[in-house]
Every structure is written in C-alpha cells, then in structure tokens.
Short mmCIF file of C-alpha atoms and ligand atoms in Angstrom, two decimals:
data_model
loop_
_atom_site.label_atom_id
_atom_site.label_comp_id
_atom_site.label_asym_id
_atom_site.label_seq_id
_atom_site.Cartn_x
_atom_site.Cartn_y
_atom_site.Cartn_z
CA MET A 1 116.09 182.93 110.39
CA SER A 2 114.12 181.57 112.91
CA THR A 3 115.00 179.33 115.80
CA SER A 4 112.73 177.21 117.47
CA PRO A 5 113.89 175.28 120.33
CA TYR A 6 110.49 173.14 120.19
CA ILE A 7 111.62 170.10 117.52
CA SER A 8 114.02 167.63 118.21
CA PRO A 9 117.38 167.74 117.18
CA LEU A 10 117.18 165.86 113.34
CA PRO A 11 117.79 161.08 114.44
CA SER A 12 121.46 160.74 113.50
CA PRO A 13 120.10 155.99 113.84
CA ARG A 14 123.79 156.49 115.10
CA SER A 15 124.62 159.14 116.73
CA PRO A 16 127.82 160.18 118.48
CA THR A 17 128.02 158.24 121.56
CA SER A 18 126.34 155.13 119.33
CA PRO A 19 128.73 151.75 120.25
CA ILE A 20 130.35 152.82 116.66
CA SER A 21 131.51 156.15 117.34
CA PRO A 22 134.62 155.24 118.77
CA VAL A 23 134.88 158.44 120.97
CA SER A 24 131.83 159.65 122.90
CA PRO A 25 132.09 162.80 123.08
CA GLY A 26 131.03 163.72 126.93
CA ARG A 27 134.27 161.90 127.79
CA HIS A 28 138.03 163.28 127.90
CA VAL A 29 140.83 162.32 125.88
CA LYS A 30 143.89 162.25 126.77
CA VAL A 31 146.90 164.55 125.14
CA LYS A 32 148.71 161.47 123.18
CA LYS A 33 151.72 161.86 121.89
CA ASN A 34 151.34 161.16 118.47
CA PRO A 35 148.03 162.28 117.24
CA PHE A 36 148.68 159.92 113.99
CA SER A 37 148.59 156.86 115.86
CA ASN A 38 146.03 154.55 118.64
CA PRO A 39 148.19 153.22 120.63
CA ASP A 40 145.40 150.97 121.49
CA LEU A 41 144.45 149.43 118.13
CA PRO A 42 147.87 149.59 116.68
CA GLY A 43 147.18 148.85 113.08
CA TYR A 44 143.82 149.76 112.42
CA VAL A 45 143.15 152.35 109.95
CA GLY A 46 140.31 154.14 111.56
CA PHE A 47 137.51 152.92 109.22
CA ALA A 48 135.47 153.36 113.13
CA ASN A 49 135.12 157.08 112.07
CA LEU A 50 133.26 156.81 109.30
CA PRO A 51 129.42 157.82 110.34
CA ASN A 52 131.06 160.83 112.79
CA GLN A 53 132.57 162.22 109.38
CA ILE A 54 129.55 161.22 107.39
CA HIS A 55 127.67 163.17 110.26
CA ARG A 56 129.92 166.39 110.01
CA LYS A 57 129.82 166.96 106.57
CA SER A 58 126.05 166.42 106.12
CA VAL A 59 125.58 168.53 109.44
CA LYS A 60 127.73 171.59 107.82
CA ARG A 61 125.56 170.99 104.67
CA GLY A 62 122.13 172.00 106.35
CA PHE A 63 118.87 169.97 105.30
CA GLU A 64 116.10 170.84 102.79
CA PHE A 65 112.18 169.31 103.81
CA THR A 66 109.34 170.29 102.26
CA LEU A 67 105.23 169.90 103.73
CA MET A 68 102.35 170.47 102.78
CA VAL A 69 99.51 171.40 103.78
CA VAL A 70 96.72 169.71 102.07
CA GLY A 71 92.99 169.77 103.56
CA GLU A 72 89.19 171.16 103.99
CA SER A 73 89.54 175.05 104.06
CA GLY A 74 88.81 176.34 107.54
CA LEU A 75 90.36 173.08 109.44
CA GLY A 76 93.46 174.36 111.13
CA LYS A 77 96.41 174.18 108.67
CA SER A 78 98.20 177.19 108.41
CA THR A 79 97.61 177.41 112.59
CA LEU A 80 99.36 174.65 112.86
CA ILE A 81 101.86 175.26 110.65
CA ASN A 82 102.13 178.35 112.75
CA THR A 83 101.97 175.91 116.24
CA LEU A 84 104.85 173.46 114.96
CA PHE A 85 107.64 176.30 113.69
CA LEU A 86 106.62 179.05 116.25
CA THR A 87 106.27 181.30 113.48
CA ASP A 88 104.12 183.18 111.60
CA LEU A 89 104.39 181.99 107.86
CA TYR A 90 101.27 183.66 106.68
CA PRO A 91 101.34 186.98 108.45
CA ASP A 92 99.56 188.97 106.03
CA ARG A 93 96.85 187.11 104.89
CA VAL A 94 94.07 188.61 103.87
CA LEU A 95 91.01 185.63 104.42
CA PRO A 96 88.13 186.59 101.16
CA SER A 97 84.74 186.78 101.50
CA ALA A 98 82.02 185.08 101.00
CA GLN A 99 80.74 187.49 97.87
CA ALA A 100 83.97 187.54 96.91
CA CYS A 101 84.43 183.45 96.65
CA VAL A 102 80.91 184.27 93.90
CA ASP A 103 82.32 187.01 92.13
CA GLU A 104 85.38 185.17 91.78
CA LYS A 105 83.21 182.07 90.47
CA SER A 106 84.53 179.45 92.94
CA ILE A 107 82.53 177.21 91.36
CA SER A 108 85.36 177.41 88.61
CA LYS A 109 88.24 177.81 91.87
CA THR A 110 90.85 175.87 91.31
CA VAL A 111 93.16 175.00 94.77
CA LYS A 112 95.66 178.13 94.73
CA ILE A 113 99.99 176.71 95.95
CA ASP A 114 101.25 179.24 98.61
CA VAL A 115 104.88 178.67 99.00
CA SER A 116 106.90 179.52 102.26
CA THR A 117 110.81 178.80 102.97
CA VAL A 118 111.83 179.63 106.74
CA GLU A 119 115.52 177.89 108.15
CA ILE A 120 115.52 176.86 111.20
CA GLU A 121 118.35 176.44 113.08
CA GLU A 122 119.05 174.12 116.55
CA ARG A 123 121.60 173.16 118.46
CA GLY A 124 123.69 174.49 115.51
CA VAL A 125 121.95 171.63 112.86
CA LYS A 126 120.60 173.82 109.64
CA VAL A 127 116.53 172.51 108.63
CA ARG A 128 115.57 174.21 105.27
CA LEU A 129 112.01 174.02 105.81
CA THR A 130 109.67 174.91 102.40
CA VAL A 131 106.37 174.72 103.47
CA VAL A 132 103.49 174.02 100.67
CA ASP A 133 99.99 175.72 101.54
CA THR A 134 96.94 174.56 99.24
CA PRO A 135 94.03 176.67 100.73
CA GLY A 136 91.16 176.89 98.85
CA TYR A 137 91.33 172.70 98.39
CA GLY A 138 87.75 172.27 98.80
CA ASP A 139 86.49 175.68 98.39
CA ALA A 140 84.70 175.22 95.46
CA ILE A 141 81.33 173.68 94.04
CA ASP A 142 82.36 170.93 91.99
CA ASN A 143 85.38 169.58 93.67
CA THR A 144 86.29 166.98 91.23
CA ASP A 145 89.40 168.17 89.15
CA CYS A 146 90.14 170.05 93.50
CA PHE A 147 93.93 168.25 93.53
CA GLN A 148 95.34 168.74 90.11
CA SER A 149 96.97 172.09 90.67
CA ILE A 150 98.62 169.89 93.58
CA ILE A 151 99.40 166.46 91.37
CA GLN A 152 101.14 169.42 88.95
CA TYR A 153 103.42 170.99 91.78
CA ILE A 154 104.26 167.68 93.51
CA ASN A 155 104.87 166.55 89.79
CA ASP A 156 107.28 169.97 89.07
CA GLN A 157 109.03 169.21 91.80
CA PHE A 158 110.29 165.97 90.38
CA GLU A 159 110.86 167.65 86.73
CA ARG A 160 112.50 170.18 88.09
CA TYR A 161 114.64 167.41 89.86
CA LEU A 162 115.45 164.74 86.86
CA GLN A 163 116.74 167.82 85.08
CA ASP A 164 119.01 169.57 88.19
CA GLU A 165 120.38 165.77 87.96
CA SER A 166 121.02 165.20 84.50
CA GLY A 167 122.39 168.75 84.07
CA LEU A 168 125.53 170.33 84.41
CA ASN A 169 125.61 171.52 87.22
CA ARG A 170 124.50 168.25 89.76
CA ARG A 171 126.75 169.34 92.32
CA HIS A 172 123.73 171.55 93.94
CA ILE A 173 120.63 170.56 93.22
CA VAL A 174 118.11 172.68 95.16
CA ASP A 175 115.61 169.93 96.54
CA ASN A 176 112.33 171.27 96.26
CA ARG A 177 110.50 167.63 96.15
CA VAL A 178 107.43 167.19 98.42
CA HIS A 179 108.76 164.81 101.36
CA CYS A 180 105.29 165.12 103.27
CA CYS A 181 101.42 165.83 103.72
CA PHE A 182 99.56 166.62 106.05
CA TYR A 183 96.12 165.67 105.21
CA PHE A 184 94.01 167.30 106.67
CA ILE A 185 90.03 165.03 108.18
CA ASN A 186 86.98 166.77 109.08
CA PRO A 187 86.22 165.70 112.99
CA ALA A 188 82.75 166.68 112.22
CA GLY A 189 81.63 164.46 109.53
CA HIS A 190 81.85 160.43 109.46
CA GLY A 191 84.98 159.86 108.70
CA LEU A 192 86.80 159.94 105.07
CA LYS A 193 84.37 161.65 102.90
CA PRO A 194 84.83 161.52 98.54
CA LEU A 195 86.99 164.21 97.54
CA ASP A 196 88.88 162.36 100.64
CA ILE A 197 89.18 159.02 99.08
CA GLN A 198 90.42 160.84 95.88
CA PHE A 199 92.63 162.92 96.89
CA MET A 200 94.45 159.82 98.84
CA LYS A 201 94.30 158.03 96.84
CA GLN A 202 95.41 160.02 93.16
CA LEU A 203 98.96 160.73 95.62
CA HIS A 204 99.92 157.59 97.32
CA ASN A 205 102.08 156.84 94.48
CA LYS A 206 103.28 160.81 95.20
CA VAL A 207 104.11 161.77 98.07
CA ASN A 208 103.78 160.18 101.97
CA ILE A 209 101.18 160.96 103.27
CA VAL A 210 100.97 161.81 106.50
CA PRO A 211 96.46 161.54 107.76
CA VAL A 212 95.27 163.73 110.34
CA ILE A 213 92.32 164.68 111.99
CA ALA A 214 91.95 168.58 112.58
CA LYS A 215 90.37 170.03 115.56
CA ALA A 216 90.33 167.91 117.52
CA ASP A 217 89.27 169.92 120.47
CA THR A 218 85.68 169.77 119.40
CA LEU A 219 85.79 165.77 119.85
CA THR A 220 84.90 163.93 122.90
CA LYS A 221 88.14 161.53 123.92
CA GLN A 222 85.30 157.71 123.02
CA GLU A 223 84.76 160.60 119.26
CA VAL A 224 88.03 161.00 118.65
CA GLN A 225 88.98 156.71 118.89
CA LYS A 226 85.90 155.85 117.70
CA LEU A 227 86.79 158.81 114.37
CA LYS A 228 90.67 157.16 114.16
CA ARG A 229 89.13 153.30 114.21
CA LYS A 230 86.30 154.43 110.87
CA VAL A 231 89.38 156.63 108.85
CA LEU A 232 92.05 153.52 109.38
CA ASP A 233 89.40 150.45 108.39
CA GLU A 234 88.80 153.36 105.27
CA ILE A 235 92.62 153.78 104.47
CA GLY A 236 92.40 150.03 104.44
CA GLU A 237 89.70 149.36 102.60
CA ASN A 238 90.53 151.44 99.87
CA ASP A 239 93.81 150.31 99.43
CA ILE A 240 95.42 153.47 100.63
CA HIS A 241 98.83 154.65 100.86
CA ILE A 242 99.22 156.27 103.37
CA TYR A 243 102.85 157.09 105.00
CA PRO A 244 104.62 153.56 106.28
CA LEU A 245 106.66 154.25 109.81
CA PRO A 246 108.63 151.57 109.27
CA ASP A 247 110.02 149.81 111.39
CA CYS A 248 112.20 149.41 114.72
CA ASP A 249 115.53 147.30 113.81
CA THR A 250 116.27 144.57 117.30
CA ASP A 251 119.31 146.92 118.32
CA GLU A 252 117.32 150.11 118.43
CA GLU A 253 117.08 151.97 122.93
CA GLU A 254 113.92 150.51 123.92
CA ASP A 255 112.95 154.40 125.20
CA TYR A 256 112.47 154.94 121.30
CA LYS A 257 111.23 151.32 120.40
CA GLU A 258 108.39 152.39 122.42
CA GLN A 259 108.45 156.11 120.50
CA VAL A 260 107.62 154.57 117.74
CA ARG A 261 105.34 152.14 119.00
CA GLN A 262 103.35 154.96 120.67
CA LEU A 263 103.63 156.96 117.06
CA LYS A 264 102.37 154.30 115.01
CA GLU A 265 99.06 153.64 117.84
CA ALA A 266 98.36 157.29 117.13
CA VAL A 267 97.60 157.54 113.44
CA PRO A 268 95.77 158.87 112.09
CA PHE A 269 97.81 162.18 114.65
CA ALA A 270 94.28 163.67 115.56
CA VAL A 271 95.69 167.13 116.60
CA VAL A 272 94.36 171.11 117.96
CA GLY A 273 96.64 174.41 116.96
CA SER A 274 96.69 177.18 118.61
CA THR A 275 99.46 179.91 119.00
CA THR A 276 98.83 181.60 121.10
CA VAL A 277 99.87 181.40 125.27
CA LEU A 278 97.49 180.69 127.56
CA ASP A 279 99.00 180.72 131.96
CA VAL A 280 97.83 177.13 133.27
CA GLY A 281 98.20 177.14 136.97
CA GLY A 282 101.16 179.69 136.43
CA LYS A 283 102.74 177.89 133.57
CA LYS A 284 103.25 178.94 130.28
CA VAL A 285 101.39 177.49 128.03
CA ARG A 286 100.20 177.27 124.08
CA GLY A 287 96.75 176.67 123.91
CA ARG A 288 91.95 177.44 123.45
CA GLN A 289 90.62 179.15 126.79
CA TYR A 290 87.00 177.52 126.12
CA PRO A 291 84.10 178.71 129.40
CA TRP A 292 85.03 175.39 130.58
CA GLY A 293 89.08 175.19 130.06
CA VAL A 294 91.70 174.95 128.82
CA ILE A 295 92.52 172.72 126.29
CA GLU A 296 96.37 172.61 125.39
CA VAL A 297 98.24 171.88 122.10
CA GLU A 298 101.09 170.13 123.94
CA ASN A 299 99.53 168.08 126.64
CA PRO A 300 99.48 164.37 124.75
CA SER A 301 96.25 164.08 127.12
CA HIS A 302 95.02 166.27 125.50
CA CYS A 303 95.53 165.89 121.90
CA ASP A 304 98.72 163.90 119.38
CA PHE A 305 100.12 167.30 118.09
CA ILE A 306 103.54 166.70 120.09
CA LYS A 307 102.71 163.50 118.52
CA LEU A 308 102.97 164.71 115.35
CA ARG A 309 105.46 167.17 116.20
CA CYS A 310 107.83 164.43 116.84
CA LEU A 311 107.42 162.86 113.97
CA LEU A 312 108.35 164.81 111.44
CA GLY A 313 111.86 164.99 114.65
CA THR A 314 112.48 161.35 114.84
CA HIS A 315 111.43 160.76 110.61
CA MET A 316 112.54 163.26 108.75
CA GLN A 317 115.28 161.57 107.59
CA ASP A 318 112.79 158.78 106.66
CA LEU A 319 110.44 160.65 104.65
CA THR A 320 113.22 161.68 102.65
CA GLU A 321 114.70 158.65 101.82
CA VAL A 322 111.41 157.21 101.69
CA THR A 323 110.41 159.39 98.36
CA GLN A 324 114.02 159.72 97.30
CA ASP A 325 114.02 155.86 96.65
CA VAL A 326 110.05 154.84 96.27
CA HIS A 327 108.24 158.26 95.19
CA TYR A 328 111.12 160.05 92.67
CA GLU A 329 112.20 156.91 91.46
CA ASN A 330 108.26 155.90 91.02
CA TYR A 331 108.64 159.05 88.50
CA ARG A 332 111.71 159.13 87.10
CA SER A 333 111.29 155.19 85.47
CA GLU A 334 107.98 156.10 84.50
CA ARG A 335 108.71 159.56 82.86
CA LEU A 336 112.27 157.89 81.44
CA ALA A 337 109.99 155.03 80.17
CA LYS A 338 107.87 158.33 78.91
CA GLY A 339 110.63 159.27 76.96
CA GLY A 340 111.30 162.90 76.38
CA SER A 341 107.80 163.79 77.50
CA PRO A 342 107.60 167.93 77.59
CA ILE A 343 108.68 169.46 80.62
CA THR A 344 105.27 170.13 82.81
CA SER A 345 105.48 173.54 83.81
CA ALA A 346 108.21 176.38 83.14
CA ALA A 347 109.18 176.25 87.25
CA ALA A 348 110.01 173.03 85.82
CA VAL A 349 112.77 174.31 82.97
CA ALA A 350 113.97 177.03 85.44
CA ALA A 351 115.75 174.74 86.69
CA ASN A 352 118.38 175.00 83.43
CA ASN A 353 120.20 177.57 83.94
CA SER A 354 122.83 176.04 85.88
CA ILE A 355 127.03 177.35 85.56
CA ASN A 356 129.15 175.22 84.50
CA SER A 357 132.13 173.75 85.94
CA HIS A 358 134.47 176.78 85.53
CA GLY A 359 131.68 179.65 86.98
CA ASN A 360 130.72 181.06 83.35
CA SER A 361 126.11 180.77 83.22
CA VAL A 362 125.47 178.01 80.78
CA THR A 363 122.09 178.63 79.95
CA VAL A 364 120.85 175.72 77.73
CA ALA A 365 118.51 176.78 75.21
CA LYS A 366 115.99 174.62 77.21
CA GLY A 367 114.66 177.27 78.85
CA LYS A 368 112.68 177.97 76.03
CA LEU A 369 111.23 174.84 76.64
CA SER A 370 108.42 176.58 77.73
CA SER A 371 107.28 178.55 75.06
CA LEU A 372 107.94 176.02 72.44
CA PRO A 373 105.95 176.50 69.81
CA GLY A 374 103.78 173.58 68.57
CA THR A 375 102.10 170.89 70.71
CA GLY A 376 103.52 167.23 71.77
CA PRO A 377 105.61 165.20 69.61
CA GLU A 378 106.74 168.46 67.63
CA LYS A 379 108.26 169.67 71.59
CA ASP A 380 109.41 165.88 71.61
CA ARG A 381 111.42 166.40 69.03
CA MET A 382 112.81 169.90 70.51
CA ALA A 383 113.61 168.58 73.90
CA MET A 384 115.32 165.27 72.42
CA GLU A 385 117.65 167.44 71.28
CA LEU A 386 117.87 169.49 73.00
CA GLU A 387 118.74 166.33 75.34
CA GLU A 388 121.90 165.89 72.13
CA LYS A 389 123.24 169.36 72.48
CA GLU A 390 123.62 169.03 75.97
CA ALA A 391 125.56 165.55 76.30
CA GLN A 392 127.49 166.25 73.31
CA ILE A 393 128.58 169.97 74.74
CA ARG A 394 129.24 167.42 78.33
CA ARG A 395 131.42 165.79 75.71
CA MET A 396 132.88 168.24 74.74
CA GLN A 397 133.24 169.42 78.16
CA GLU A 398 134.94 165.82 79.55
CA MET A 399 137.37 166.12 76.21
CA MET A 400 138.63 170.19 77.47
CA ALA A 401 139.11 168.27 81.10
CA LYS A 402 141.59 165.46 79.41
CA MET A 403 143.84 167.77 77.61
CA GLN A 404 143.69 170.10 80.57
CA ALA A 405 145.15 167.72 82.94
CA GLN A 406 148.03 166.25 79.96
CA LEU A 407 149.22 169.08 79.82
CA GLN A 408 149.68 169.09 83.15
CA ASP A 409 151.59 165.91 82.71
CA LYS A 410 153.92 167.41 80.55
CA LYS A 411 154.27 170.63 82.55
N1 GTP B 1 87.98 174.98 117.58
C1 GTP B 1 90.38 173.72 116.54
N2 GTP B 1 89.89 175.86 115.65
C2 GTP B 1 91.48 175.59 115.35
C3 GTP B 1 91.92 175.10 115.94
N3 GTP B 1 92.99 175.38 114.19
C4 GTP B 1 92.62 176.24 113.65
N4 GTP B 1 91.39 176.43 114.67
C5 GTP B 1 90.21 177.77 114.16
O1 GTP B 1 90.32 177.55 112.71
C6 GTP B 1 90.45 179.00 112.23
C7 GTP B 1 91.15 178.68 110.35
O2 GTP B 1 91.89 178.49 110.43
P1 GTP B 1 92.64 178.76 109.58
O3 GTP B 1 94.01 178.06 110.85
O4 GTP B 1 92.92 179.63 108.72
O5 GTP B 1 92.62 177.37 108.58
P2 GTP B 1 92.97 176.65 107.28
O6 GTP B 1 93.06 175.45 106.85
O7 GTP B 1 94.33 177.03 107.08
O8 GTP B 1 91.94 177.71 106.28
P3 GTP B 1 92.57 177.77 104.81
O9 GTP B 1 94.05 178.76 104.37
O10 GTP B 1 91.11 179.07 104.37
O11 GTP B 1 92.33 176.30 103.41
C8 GTP B 1 90.30 179.69 113.43
O12 GTP B 1 89.86 180.95 113.52
C9 GTP B 1 91.92 179.49 113.71
O13 GTP B 1 91.69 180.02 114.50
C10 GTP B 1 91.92 173.91 116.27
O14 GTP B 1 93.00 172.85 116.39
N5 GTP B 1 90.40 173.48 116.61
MG1 MG B 2 95.22 178.62 105.41
#
C-alpha cells in the first residue's frame, strides 16, 4: 500500500465543516447528562446528522477509481502516471526495439492493455486506484483499428458490472469501469491528428475524456496557448464531447468557484512529467533539468500538472457519477434493448462466479458462456436460458428465506 501526500482528499461537497453539519469537528462539545437528547433542539429526530453518517460510511468502505491513459507511444503517459501517484507502476517495463516491432509484424499490431492497481491512502481515506495503460497505441503502420481493443476493454468492464448487478452477489460488486481517460495530444503536431479525432469520437459516449497536451516543456508559452485554442476549436468542430467540468452551485465557497474556473480555463491541460527530484535554490522539486534551467513539474507557471492533479482530487466523485449515470446507463439501455446479446469476453464472464447469501459458492452456468459453441443466435438462446435459470434460483432462494422467516416466527 502506498501513501501519496500529493493527491487532494476526495471531494466532499458537504464536508463535516459545512453549514449543514450539526457539529463542527474542531468545536469543544460539553458532555451532556443525557446523551440521547439535545436540550438545544428538543423534539428533533436528528436528520441533520445524515450527511455525517454517509460520510463515515463512504470513508469506511473506501473508493474505487479507474483511470485510463491513451495516446501515441512515447508521449510520456507512463511517466505522468508515475509522477501523479508517486509510485513506479512500471518497474519491469522492457522497451521493445524497432527491429523487434518489425519482427512482431507491427503492421497488424494491436494495442496492449496494461492494468495495474494500487491502493492509496490519504488521511484515512482509501482509494483503490486502477491505471489502464495502453502502450502500442498509434504504433502500427495502419492505425485505423488500433482503438478497437480499447473500446473492447471499456465495454467488457461495463458488461462485467451489468452481469454482477443482475447476479446473486450484488452487494460487493467491484467497480472496474473506466471513470476517466487522459487523452495525450502530441505537442509536435498542429492540433489534433485524424487518429485523435477518430478515437475521441468513438469513445466520448463511453468514457469521460480529459485531453492533455503532452511534453509541454517542448513548447513556448505562446505555442502552448495557440495549440490549446486549436485543439479546443477542433474538438468543437468535430462535435466531440469531452468531460464537462460541472458548474459550481451558487452557495459554493468563493475559493472553490475560483479553482473550478481556473481548471476549466486550463483545458486541454498542458503537462510535464518527471519522477526526478532536483535541487532548485535549496528546495527539492520534481522536474526536468535542461542546459538553460529546470522545468518544475509542480510549478503552475511552468505547466498545468498541478491543475490536472487537482481535477482528479476534486472531481473524482463527479467523474464516477457521470460514468454511472451517463456512460453506463447508455451501455445498459443499449444492451437491454438488444436483448441477451453475447457477452463480449471471458473477462466479463469471470465475474459471474458469485457467492450466495449463505456463503456457498454459486458458479452459475453462465461462466461457461465464453466457451459456448455456436454463433450469434445459438449463443443468444443459451444466454437467455441461463438468465432464466438464474432467475429461477433467485425465486427459490426468496421462497426459502420466506419459509425460514415463517418458521422463526412460529418458534
Ligand atoms: N520533454 C519531456 N519528455 C518526457 C516527458 N514525459 C516523459 N518524457 C520522456 O519521454 C520518453 C517516453 O516516456 P514514456 O512515459 O515511456 O512514454 P509512454 O507514452 O508511456 O510510451 P509508451 O509506453 O511506449 O506508449 C521518456 O524518455 C521520458 O523520459 C515530458 O513531460 N517532457
Ligand atoms: Mg508507457
């Protein structure tokens, strides 16, 4: 388990210190004679305490978040991830040589999906962070289909969640859906490339896309501004929906409003990544040393790294909610409209081996779906049959629970 002092705590729009909280944590509370009633508020049930209860419960349960990084090879995706989370997620990475790529027939090479999970704890709040890296994106000579495996991965996670939701063990679903995708834009180009546009158009209804300009230290300040404008124009012209930072409520604090305004202004974030710690005027900073000076990763006048990190900290909950309410709902309604369409891959099926309420392992026959013989309609029919069987098991379990309850009553 790693501890990062750098990620801001998860947003709690109604923190315990906010006005609706009945007791501010710093306040000294006198011990009352009767702990079950409050003489200041006689007759109150105490509903105002609900936000505190939810807060406590969520902190205890922990949070799950999945971040995907996509962009041409060598744009600094892995370096940025290591810089953001101060962990070396890729210690054993071996870079393939150009010859090896040719030998592997990179003409038809597909994107590799690298999934790593770390648990990060900050001030008692635990986040299970999954990073999905996509080395190999844009490496092939023909890149037209290079994002198919990425789409497939995202769909698989939705499918897995859908299966878990309709399965027997709904209480402890592990959420591996991709909540955010940092899309890396090449700083050496003149805006978006056709591949960037194609990718974002195919993915914007499935995942929250946050565009970032990679290696911003290779551009002057004016060039960064020019590229940002160009990228935003092209995003608009192509009707691409990137993650919309939500507007603040009017009752939000001024500082928070200002922070969100600056975050909105910084899109697409021009970032620099580095895990090297340098000495600048006696201060230890992470940055990149050049003959003419040091680029400090966390200096807001050098790049937007700190803003991007802040976005993750302050909008993690919103990114998760948009994933659930918009992207997952899209997938779910499409999938249900299609009926029992085949499960996309073994990954989705693996999730179906659930545990029933009595602790017994219920390996519903659905687990065999990936190896079902036959093509589309045959698989559809079998999937429907299996779903029906599962519903039957559920009904029987409910009946048994009722009978047990009746027996208990009689005793
Ligand atoms: N100038 C500059 N170089 C960077 C930056 N970030 C990373 N690099 C360098 O770029 C090279 C590639 O970085 P990686 O992080 O491996 O790139 P990647 O996008 O993960 O590459 P693939 O895994 O092949 O897709 C390394 O030599 C890094 O040191 C940056 O912000 N600025
Ligand atoms: Mg990489």
